[in-house]
Coordinates of C-alpha atoms in Angstrom, one line a residue:
X1 CA 0.1 0.0 0.0
X2 CA 2.8 2.5 0.8
X3 CA 4.5 1.7 -2.5
X4 CA 1.1 2.2 -4.4
X5 CA 0.6 5.6 -2.7
X6 CA 4.0 6.8 -3.5
X7 CA 3.4 5.9 -7.2
X8 CA 0.0 7.6 -7.2
X9 CA 1.7 10.8 -5.8
X10 CA 4.3 10.7 -8.4
X11 CA 1.8 10.2 -11.2
X12 CA -0.3 13.1 -9.9
X13 CA 2.8 15.2 -9.8
X14 CA 3.6 14.5 -13.3
X15 CA 0.0 15.4 -14.6
X16 CA 0.1 18.6 -12.6
X17 CA 3.5 19.5 -13.8
X18 CA 2.6 18.8 -17.4
X19 CA -0.6 21.0 -17.1
X20 CA 1.5 23.8 -15.7
X21 CA 4.0 23.4 -18.6
X22 CA 1.3 23.7 -21.1
X23 CA -0.1 26.9 -19.4
X24 CA 3.2 28.6 -19.5
X25 CA 3.8 27.5 -23.0
X26 CA 0.7 29.1 -24.1
X27 CA 1.1 32.2 -22.0
X28 CA 4.7 32.9 -23.3
X29 CA 4.0 31.9 -26.8
X30 CA 1.7 34.5 -28.5
X31 CA 2.1 37.9 -30.0
X32 CA -0.6 40.4 -30.5
X33 CA -1.0 40.5 -34.3
X34 CA -4.0 42.7 -35.0
X35 CA -3.7 46.1 -33.2
X36 CA -6.6 47.4 -35.2
X37 CA -8.8 44.9 -33.3
X38 CA -8.0 46.9 -30.2
X39 CA -9.9 49.9 -31.4
X40 CA -12.7 49.0 -33.7
X41 CA -14.1 52.4 -33.5
X42 CA -10.8 54.2 -34.1
X43 CA -9.2 57.0 -31.8
X44 CA -11.6 58.4 -29.3
X45 CA -14.0 55.5 -29.2
X46 CA -14.9 53.5 -26.0
X47 CA -16.9 50.4 -26.3
X48 CA -20.6 51.3 -25.5
X49 CA -19.5 54.9 -24.5
X50 CA -21.7 57.7 -25.8
X51 CA -20.3 60.8 -24.3
X52 CA -17.0 61.0 -26.1
X53 CA -16.8 64.3 -28.2
X54 CA -14.0 65.5 -30.5
X55 CA -10.7 63.9 -31.2
X56 CA -10.0 62.2 -27.9
X57 CA -6.9 60.2 -27.4
X58 CA -7.3 56.5 -26.7
X59 CA -4.0 54.5 -26.0
X60 CA -4.0 50.7 -26.6
X61 CA -0.7 49.2 -25.3
X62 CA 1.6 47.4 -27.8
X63 CA 2.9 44.4 -25.9
X64 CA 4.4 43.0 -29.1
X65 CA 8.0 44.3 -28.6
X66 CA 10.5 41.5 -29.3
X67 CA 12.5 42.5 -26.3
X68 CA 9.6 42.0 -23.9
X69 CA 8.5 38.6 -25.4
X70 CA 9.6 35.1 -24.6
X71 CA 9.5 33.1 -27.8
X72 CA 8.0 29.5 -27.8
X73 CA 9.6 28.8 -24.4
X74 CA 8.2 25.6 -22.6
X75 CA 8.7 25.5 -18.9
X76 CA 9.1 21.9 -17.8
X77 CA 9.1 20.5 -14.3
X78 CA 12.5 19.8 -12.7
X79 CA 12.5 16.2 -13.2
X80 CA 11.9 16.6 -16.9
X81 CA 15.1 18.4 -17.4
X82 CA 17.2 15.5 -16.3
X83 CA 18.3 13.4 -19.2
X84 CA 16.4 10.4 -18.2
X85 CA 13.8 8.4 -20.0
X86 CA 11.0 9.6 -17.7
X87 CA 12.1 13.2 -18.3
X88 CA 12.0 12.5 -22.0
X89 CA 8.5 11.2 -21.9
X90 CA 7.3 14.1 -19.7
X91 CA 8.5 16.6 -22.2
X92 CA 7.0 14.6 -25.1
X93 CA 3.8 14.6 -23.3
X94 CA 3.8 18.4 -22.6
X95 CA 4.6 19.3 -26.2
X96 CA 1.9 16.9 -27.5
X97 CA -0.8 18.3 -25.2
X98 CA 0.2 21.8 -26.1
X99 CA -0.1 21.1 -29.8
X100 CA -3.5 19.5 -29.3
X101 CA -4.9 22.3 -27.4
X102 CA -3.4 24.9 -29.8
X103 CA -5.2 23.2 -32.8
X104 CA -8.5 23.1 -30.8
X105 CA -8.2 26.9 -30.0
X106 CA -7.5 27.4 -33.8
X107 CA -10.6 25.6 -34.8
X108 CA -12.7 27.6 -32.4
X109 CA -11.2 30.9 -33.2
X110 CA -12.2 33.2 -36.3
X111 CA -10.1 32.7 -39.3
X112 CA -8.3 36.2 -38.9
X113 CA -7.2 35.4 -35.3
X114 CA -4.1 33.6 -34.1
X115 CA -3.5 30.8 -31.7
X116 CA -3.2 33.3 -28.8
X117 CA -6.9 33.7 -28.5
X118 CA -8.0 31.9 -25.4
X119 CA -11.4 30.5 -24.6
X120 CA -13.3 31.4 -21.5
X121 CA -12.2 28.3 -19.7
X122 CA -8.5 29.1 -20.5
X123 CA -8.8 32.7 -19.6
X124 CA -10.2 31.4 -16.2
X125 CA -7.2 29.3 -15.8
X126 CA -4.9 32.2 -16.7
X127 CA -6.6 34.4 -14.0
X128 CA -6.0 31.6 -11.4
X129 CA -2.4 31.8 -12.2
X130 CA -2.4 35.6 -11.7
X131 CA -4.3 35.2 -8.4
X132 CA -2.4 32.3 -6.8
X133 CA 1.2 32.5 -8.3
X134 CA 3.9 34.5 -6.6
X135 CA 6.6 33.8 -9.1
X136 CA 7.4 37.0 -11.2
X137 CA 8.1 35.0 -14.4
X138 CA 4.7 33.2 -14.1
X139 CA 2.8 36.5 -13.4
X140 CA 4.5 38.2 -16.2
X141 CA 3.7 35.4 -18.8
X142 CA 0.0 35.3 -17.5
X143 CA -0.4 39.1 -17.7
X144 CA 1.1 39.1 -21.3
X145 CA -1.6 36.5 -22.3
X146 CA -4.3 38.5 -20.6
X147 CA -3.1 41.7 -22.3
X148 CA -3.1 40.0 -25.7
X149 CA -6.6 38.6 -25.3
X150 CA -7.9 42.0 -23.8
X151 CA -7.0 43.5 -27.2
X152 CA -10.2 41.8 -28.5
X153 CA -13.6 43.6 -27.7
X154 CA -15.4 40.3 -26.9
X155 CA -12.8 39.2 -24.4
X156 CA -13.0 42.5 -22.5
X157 CA -16.5 41.4 -21.3
X158 CA -15.5 37.9 -20.6
X159 CA -12.4 38.8 -18.4
X160 CA -14.7 41.2 -16.5
X161 CA -17.4 38.6 -16.0
X162 CA -14.7 36.2 -14.7
X163 CA -13.7 38.6 -12.0
X164 CA -10.5 39.7 -13.8
X165 CA -10.4 43.3 -12.9
X166 CA -9.8 43.1 -9.3
X167 CA -7.4 40.2 -9.8
X168 CA -5.2 42.2 -12.1
X169 CA -5.7 45.5 -10.2
X170 CA -4.3 43.7 -7.1
X171 CA -1.0 43.2 -8.9
X172 CA -0.4 46.9 -8.9
X173 CA 0.7 46.5 -5.3
X174 CA 3.8 44.7 -6.4
X175 CA 7.2 46.1 -6.2
X176 CA 8.4 44.3 -9.4
X177 CA 8.4 47.0 -12.1
X178 CA 8.1 44.5 -14.9
X179 CA 5.0 42.8 -13.4
X180 CA 3.5 46.1 -12.5
X181 CA 3.9 47.4 -16.1
X182 CA 2.2 44.3 -17.4
X183 CA -0.6 44.6 -15.1
X184 CA -1.1 48.3 -16.1
X185 CA -1.1 47.1 -19.9
X186 CA -3.8 44.6 -19.2
X187 CA -6.0 47.2 -17.4
X188 CA -5.2 49.7 -20.1
X189 CA -6.6 47.4 -22.8
X190 CA -9.6 46.4 -20.7
X191 CA -10.5 50.2 -20.1
X192 CA -11.5 50.5 -23.7
X193 CA -15.0 49.4 -22.6
X194 CA -17.7 51.6 -20.8
X195 CA -18.6 49.0 -18.2
X196 CA -15.0 48.2 -17.4
X197 CA -14.3 51.9 -17.0
X198 CA -17.1 52.1 -14.4
X199 CA -15.4 49.4 -12.4
X200 CA -11.8 50.5 -12.9
X201 CA -12.5 54.1 -11.5
X202 CA -11.9 52.9 -8.0
X203 CA -8.2 52.4 -9.0
X204 CA -7.7 55.7 -10.7
X205 CA -6.2 57.5 -7.6
X206 CA -3.9 54.6 -6.9
X207 CA -2.7 54.5 -10.6
X208 CA -2.4 58.3 -10.7
X209 CA -0.2 58.4 -7.5
X210 CA 2.1 55.5 -8.8
X211 CA 2.4 57.1 -12.2
X212 CA 3.5 60.5 -10.7
X213 CA 5.9 58.8 -8.2
X214 CA 7.4 56.3 -10.6
X215 CA 10.9 56.8 -11.9
X216 CA 10.8 59.6 -14.6
X217 CA 10.4 58.2 -18.1
X218 CA 10.1 54.6 -16.9
X219 CA 7.9 51.9 -18.6
X220 CA 5.6 51.9 -15.5
X221 CA 5.1 55.7 -15.7
X222 CA 4.3 55.5 -19.5
X223 CA 2.0 52.5 -18.9
X224 CA 0.1 54.4 -16.2
X225 CA -0.1 57.6 -18.4
X226 CA -1.6 55.4 -21.1
X227 CA -4.2 54.0 -18.7
X228 CA -5.1 57.3 -17.4
X229 CA -5.5 58.6 -21.0
X230 CA -8.0 55.9 -21.8
X231 CA -9.8 56.7 -18.7
X232 CA -10.3 60.2 -19.7
X233 CA -11.6 59.6 -23.2
X234 CA -15.0 60.4 -21.9
X235 CA -15.9 63.3 -19.4
X236 CA -17.3 61.0 -16.6
X237 CA -14.1 60.5 -14.6
X238 CA -11.9 63.4 -15.5
X239 CA -12.7 65.3 -12.3
X240 CA -10.7 62.5 -10.4
X241 CA -7.6 63.9 -11.8
X242 CA -8.2 67.5 -10.9
X243 CA -5.6 67.6 -8.0
X244 CA -2.9 66.0 -10.2
X245 CA -2.9 68.4 -13.1
X246 CA -0.1 70.5 -11.7
X247 CA 2.0 67.1 -11.5
X248 CA 1.2 66.2 -15.0
X249 CA 2.6 69.6 -16.1
X250 CA 5.8 69.0 -14.0
X251 CA 6.1 65.5 -15.8
X252 CA 5.7 67.3 -19.2
X253 CA 8.4 69.8 -18.4
X254 CA 10.9 67.2 -17.0
X255 CA 10.2 64.2 -19.2
X256 CA 11.7 63.0 -22.4
X257 CA 9.8 63.3 -25.7
X258 CA 7.9 60.2 -25.2
X259 CA 6.7 61.2 -21.9
X260 CA 5.9 64.7 -23.1
X261 CA 3.7 63.3 -25.9
X262 CA 1.9 60.9 -23.6
X263 CA 1.1 63.6 -20.9
X264 CA -0.1 65.9 -23.7
X265 CA -2.6 63.3 -24.9
X266 CA -3.9 63.1 -21.4
X267 CA -4.2 66.9 -20.9
X268 CA -5.7 67.3 -24.4
X269 CA -8.6 65.0 -23.3
X270 CA -9.0 67.2 -20.3
X271 CA -8.8 70.5 -22.2
X272 CA -11.6 69.4 -24.5
X273 CA -14.1 69.3 -21.6
X274 CA -15.3 72.8 -20.7
X275 CA -16.0 71.6 -17.1
X276 CA -12.3 71.0 -16.6
X277 CA -11.2 74.5 -17.9
X278 CA -11.1 76.2 -14.4
X279 CA -9.1 73.2 -13.0
X280 CA -6.5 73.5 -15.9
X281 CA -6.2 77.2 -15.4
X282 CA -5.8 76.7 -11.6
X283 CA -3.0 74.3 -12.1
X284 CA 0.5 75.4 -11.1
X285 CA 2.9 75.2 -14.1
X286 CA 6.8 75.2 -14.1
X287 CA 8.4 78.5 -14.9
X288 CA 10.2 76.5 -17.7
X289 CA 7.0 75.9 -19.5
X290 CA 7.5 78.9 -21.8
X291 CA 11.0 77.9 -22.7
X292 CA 9.6 74.8 -24.6
X293 CA 8.5 77.1 -27.4
X294 CA 11.8 77.1 -29.2
X295 CA 13.2 75.8 -32.4
X296 CA 14.8 72.7 -30.8
X297 CA 11.5 71.4 -29.3
X298 CA 9.8 68.7 -31.3
X299 CA 7.2 69.9 -33.8
X300 CA 4.5 67.5 -32.5
X301 CA 5.0 68.6 -28.9
X302 CA 4.6 72.2 -29.8
X303 CA 1.5 71.7 -32.0
X304 CA -0.2 69.6 -29.3
X305 CA 0.6 72.2 -26.5
X306 CA -0.9 74.9 -28.6
X307 CA -4.1 72.9 -29.1
X308 CA -4.5 72.5 -25.4
X309 CA -4.0 76.3 -24.9
X310 CA -6.6 77.0 -27.7
X311 CA -9.1 74.7 -26.2
X312 CA -8.7 76.3 -22.8
X313 CA -8.9 79.8 -24.2
X314 CA -12.0 78.9 -26.2
X315 CA -13.7 77.4 -23.1
X316 CA -12.9 80.1 -20.7
X317 CA -15.1 83.3 -21.0
X318 CA -12.5 85.8 -19.9
X319 CA -15.0 88.8 -19.6
X320 CA -17.5 86.7 -17.7
X321 CA -15.0 85.4 -15.3
X322 CA -13.1 88.7 -14.6
X323 CA -14.6 89.1 -11.1
X324 CA -13.4 85.6 -10.1
X325 CA -9.9 85.9 -11.6
X326 CA -8.4 86.4 -8.2
X327 CA -9.1 82.9 -7.5
X328 CA -6.1 81.8 -9.6
X329 CA -2.7 81.8 -7.7
X330 CA 0.7 83.1 -8.9
X331 CA 2.5 80.6 -11.1
X332 CA -0.8 79.0 -12.4
X333 CA -1.5 78.4 -16.0
X334 CA -4.0 81.3 -15.7
X335 CA -1.2 83.8 -15.1
X336 CA 1.0 82.2 -17.7
X337 CA -1.6 82.9 -20.3
X338 CA -2.8 86.2 -18.7
X339 CA 0.7 87.7 -19.0
X340 CA 0.2 88.4 -22.6
X341 CA 3.3 90.2 -23.4
X342 CA 5.5 87.7 -21.7
X343 CA 3.7 84.9 -23.3
X344 CA 3.8 86.5 -26.7
X345 CA 7.6 87.1 -26.5
X346 CA 8.1 83.4 -25.7
X347 CA 5.6 82.2 -28.3
X348 CA 6.5 84.7 -31.0
X349 CA 10.2 83.6 -30.5
X350 CA 9.4 80.6 -32.7
X351 CA 7.8 82.5 -35.6
X352 CA 11.0 81.9 -37.3
X353 CA 10.5 78.1 -36.8
X354 CA 11.6 76.2 -39.8
X355 CA 8.2 74.3 -40.0
X356 CA 5.5 76.3 -41.9
X357 CA 2.6 74.5 -40.0
X358 CA 4.2 75.5 -36.5
X359 CA 4.3 79.3 -37.6
X360 CA 0.8 79.2 -38.8
X361 CA -0.4 77.6 -35.5
X362 CA 1.5 80.1 -33.5
X363 CA -0.1 82.9 -35.3
X364 CA -3.6 81.6 -34.9
X365 CA -3.0 81.0 -31.3
X366 CA -1.9 84.5 -30.6
X367 CA -4.6 86.0 -32.5
X368 CA -7.2 84.1 -30.4
X369 CA -5.4 84.9 -27.2
X370 CA -5.4 88.6 -28.0
X371 CA -9.1 88.6 -29.0
X372 CA -10.2 86.9 -25.8
X373 CA -8.0 88.7 -23.4
X374 CA -8.2 92.2 -24.8
X375 CA -11.6 92.6 -26.5
X376 CA -12.1 96.0 -25.4
X377 CA -8.9 97.4 -26.6
X378 CA -9.9 96.2 -30.1
X379 CA -13.1 98.1 -30.2

């Protein structure tokens, strides 16, 4: 009886180990092939969302970078690595099961999809790995699989219904930057859905704090900015970021080009909402903000920043709000725009910019600024 019990335990261990091998094989195999499926409605669209106006910025995360991907790696149990007959058989069984499962998934999937599309049952197993495992490499592989599958609209509902949102959000508490980045990517792709946004809003403050305090220009910071950009595509949750706008301007001034552009996408979403205009004008901006208007600054950065200023300028009724202008403190964006001559000197300093579009945009911005700030002087 003792011998039979031992054989039974060994057999059970081989079965469980082979199953785990297959899971990790599937998790580390796939690449996200069709980015267009992440955004069926194009930029500015959210699944089932109806209050998105204008050209809002929606950021779906690319997780298909070769440097972040394990290619066709099968993780075998320790006993399968030994050059023994039992180890050889265990490896062969793991490969055979992975092949059979992959073919089954391909039969169920649509013709245009690849073998990374998981069934609801398989997604449930992946979520169990995320919830139960403490191994960083397993968490990373599982989160990559979830991020790839969350790129498809139908899977966003499935993952939510399986209880995946709080499971993935719990990973944000980890100190491992790679795992945290992957968790943010999953939430980012899941957030392109109105119902998911309603449930993810409870994590916005945590994501915002982590993004601001993360290492400047880090992958975690960029992933957090992308998630916040998606969450502000509609007007419903923008007010939750009101107290952090000054920090976003600080990141914009200090960050590299990629960080600058990502912050601008977020701020542009806020600037298109008239209800956020006062919060934007109240935000403290670095004194170095004006120095960004120079020939060395990237063209796209200058143009997006000018669009933000134009939207704020159009949404704020300067004459009607004149009695309340003392509510804005020194160093605020309001005073940056209010000091017309100083602002004009800095902005007009790039009229000699080599790009024609930049010069035209600067001219239009200055004309609008003058018209709104000094309407009486033009009578």
